[in-house]
Amino acid sequence: MKIQLALDRLSIEEAIQITREVEKSIDLIEVGTSLIKEFGMKAVSKIREAFPNKTIVGDIKTIDNAIYEFDLCFNAGGDIATVMGVSSIHTIEACLNTAAKHGKKAMIDLLNTTTEQRVSLFQYKEAIFCEHISKDEQEMAGRNNMNKVSLVPSLEWAVAGGITIDSIKNMIESRPHIVIIGSAITKADHPGKVAAAFKEIIG
């Protein structure tokens, strides 16, 4: 299991500072949607510049205009870009093809997808799939998905949604390839210590 640090609701400078504190304990750096919306692709390029040896995820949440947006992300230094699973199949395939052209990867966010949509998407074995409970759902409905989750074994999986030191223990049996952790680290008084604790738990 790898740790993907999600950087959201921060300045670029704050994001870089926090990431430096936790760099040894994390594997992927996610330039969150809020950073990209506020600062544009500059957020991706600045974090790529600061951490040249880390895998950079641009959480652009593409739902249309796939080739243009994925090109932007990869040209700015991203290694993985996200597309919403509720997008049309044309958009999904354009994202996957664009990622392949760059030698990069697409992550399909399954947020709000139906069972039928998910089954249709699972044909794309070159993608990373993200099981995701939204921020709004966490805050307004008091939910997160960090109980035992059922993942299709033949696919590459990430999980996201309010992961904490306590809840991540429930994920050990499911063994997703990537756990996406945001505010539990970025809002901690001592981010480095918390990130190291997460790393120790997942082994």
CSV table of C-alpha atoms in Angstrom, one decimal, residues 53-139:
chain,number,residue,atom,x,y,z
A,53,ASN,CA,11.4,12.3,-7.7
A,54,LYS,CA,7.8,11.9,-6.5
A,55,THR,CA,4.8,10.7,-8.5
A,56,ILE,CA,2.6,13.8,-9.0
A,57,VAL,CA,-1.2,13.3,-9.3
A,58,GLY,CA,-3.2,16.2,-10.8
A,59,ASP,CA,-6.8,15.9,-9.4
A,60,ILE,CA,-8.3,17.7,-12.3
A,61,LYS,CA,-11.6,15.7,-12.2
A,62,THR,CA,-12.1,15.9,-15.9
A,63,ILE,CA,-15.7,15.4,-17.1
A,64,ASP,CA,-15.4,16.8,-20.6
A,65,ASN,CA,-12.7,18.4,-22.9
A,66,ALA,CA,-10.5,15.4,-22.0
A,67,ILE,CA,-7.6,15.7,-24.4
A,68,TYR,CA,-7.0,19.4,-23.7
A,69,GLU,CA,-7.2,19.0,-19.9
A,70,PHE,CA,-5.1,15.9,-19.7
A,71,ASP,CA,-2.5,17.5,-22.0
A,72,LEU,CA,-2.4,20.5,-19.7
A,73,CYS,CA,-1.8,18.3,-16.6
A,74,PHE,CA,0.9,16.1,-18.1
A,75,ASN,CA,2.7,19.0,-19.7
A,76,ALA,CA,2.8,20.7,-16.3
A,77,GLY,CA,4.5,17.7,-14.8
A,78,GLY,CA,1.7,15.4,-13.7
A,79,ASP,CA,2.2,11.7,-13.8
A,80,ILE,CA,-1.4,10.8,-13.1
A,81,ALA,CA,-4.6,12.8,-13.9
A,82,THR,CA,-8.1,12.1,-12.7
A,83,VAL,CA,-11.3,11.7,-14.7
A,84,MET,CA,-14.8,11.3,-13.3
A,85,GLY,CA,-16.3,7.9,-13.8
A,86,VAL,CA,-19.7,9.6,-14.5
A,87,SER,CA,-18.3,11.0,-17.7
A,88,SER,CA,-19.2,9.7,-21.1
A,89,ILE,CA,-17.3,6.7,-22.4
A,90,HIS,CA,-15.9,8.9,-25.1
A,91,THR,CA,-14.4,11.2,-22.4
A,92,ILE,CA,-13.0,8.2,-20.5
A,93,GLU,CA,-11.4,6.7,-23.5
A,94,ALA,CA,-10.0,10.0,-24.6
A,95,CYS,CA,-8.4,10.4,-21.2
A,96,LEU,CA,-6.9,6.9,-21.3
A,97,ASN,CA,-5.6,7.4,-24.8
A,98,THR,CA,-4.0,10.8,-23.9
A,99,ALA,CA,-2.4,9.3,-20.8
A,100,ALA,CA,-1.0,6.5,-22.9
A,101,LYS,CA,0.4,9.0,-25.4
A,102,HIS,CA,2.3,10.7,-22.6
A,103,GLY,CA,3.4,7.5,-21.0
A,104,LYS,CA,1.3,8.4,-18.0
A,105,LYS,CA,-1.8,7.1,-16.2
A,106,ALA,CA,-5.4,8.0,-15.7
A,107,MET,CA,-7.2,7.6,-12.4
A,108,ILE,CA,-11.0,7.1,-12.7
A,109,ASP,CA,-12.9,8.6,-9.8
A,110,LEU,CA,-15.9,6.5,-9.0
A,111,LEU,CA,-17.7,9.2,-7.0
A,112,ASN,CA,-21.5,8.9,-7.6
A,113,THR,CA,-21.2,6.2,-10.2
A,114,THR,CA,-24.0,3.6,-10.5
A,115,THR,CA,-23.4,-0.1,-10.4
A,116,GLU,CA,-24.0,-0.3,-14.1
A,117,GLN,CA,-21.4,2.5,-14.8
A,118,ARG,CA,-18.8,0.8,-12.6
A,119,VAL,CA,-19.2,-2.5,-14.3
A,120,SER,CA,-18.8,-0.8,-17.7
A,121,LEU,CA,-15.7,1.0,-16.5
A,122,PHE,CA,-13.9,-2.0,-15.2
A,123,GLN,CA,-13.0,-3.1,-18.7
A,124,TYR,CA,-10.3,-0.4,-18.6
A,125,LYS,CA,-7.7,-2.4,-16.8
A,126,GLU,CA,-4.9,0.2,-17.6
A,127,ALA,CA,-6.6,2.7,-15.3
A,128,ILE,CA,-6.4,3.3,-11.6
A,129,PHE,CA,-9.8,3.2,-9.9
A,130,CYS,CA,-10.6,5.4,-7.0
A,131,GLU,CA,-13.3,4.4,-4.5
A,132,HIS,CA,-14.3,7.8,-3.1
A,133,ILE,CA,-16.6,9.4,-0.6
A,134,SER,CA,-16.9,13.1,-1.2
A,135,LYS,CA,-15.9,15.9,1.2
A,136,ASP,CA,-19.5,17.2,1.3
A,137,GLU,CA,-20.8,13.7,2.1
A,138,GLN,CA,-18.3,13.3,4.9
A,139,GLU,CA,-19.2,16.7,6.4
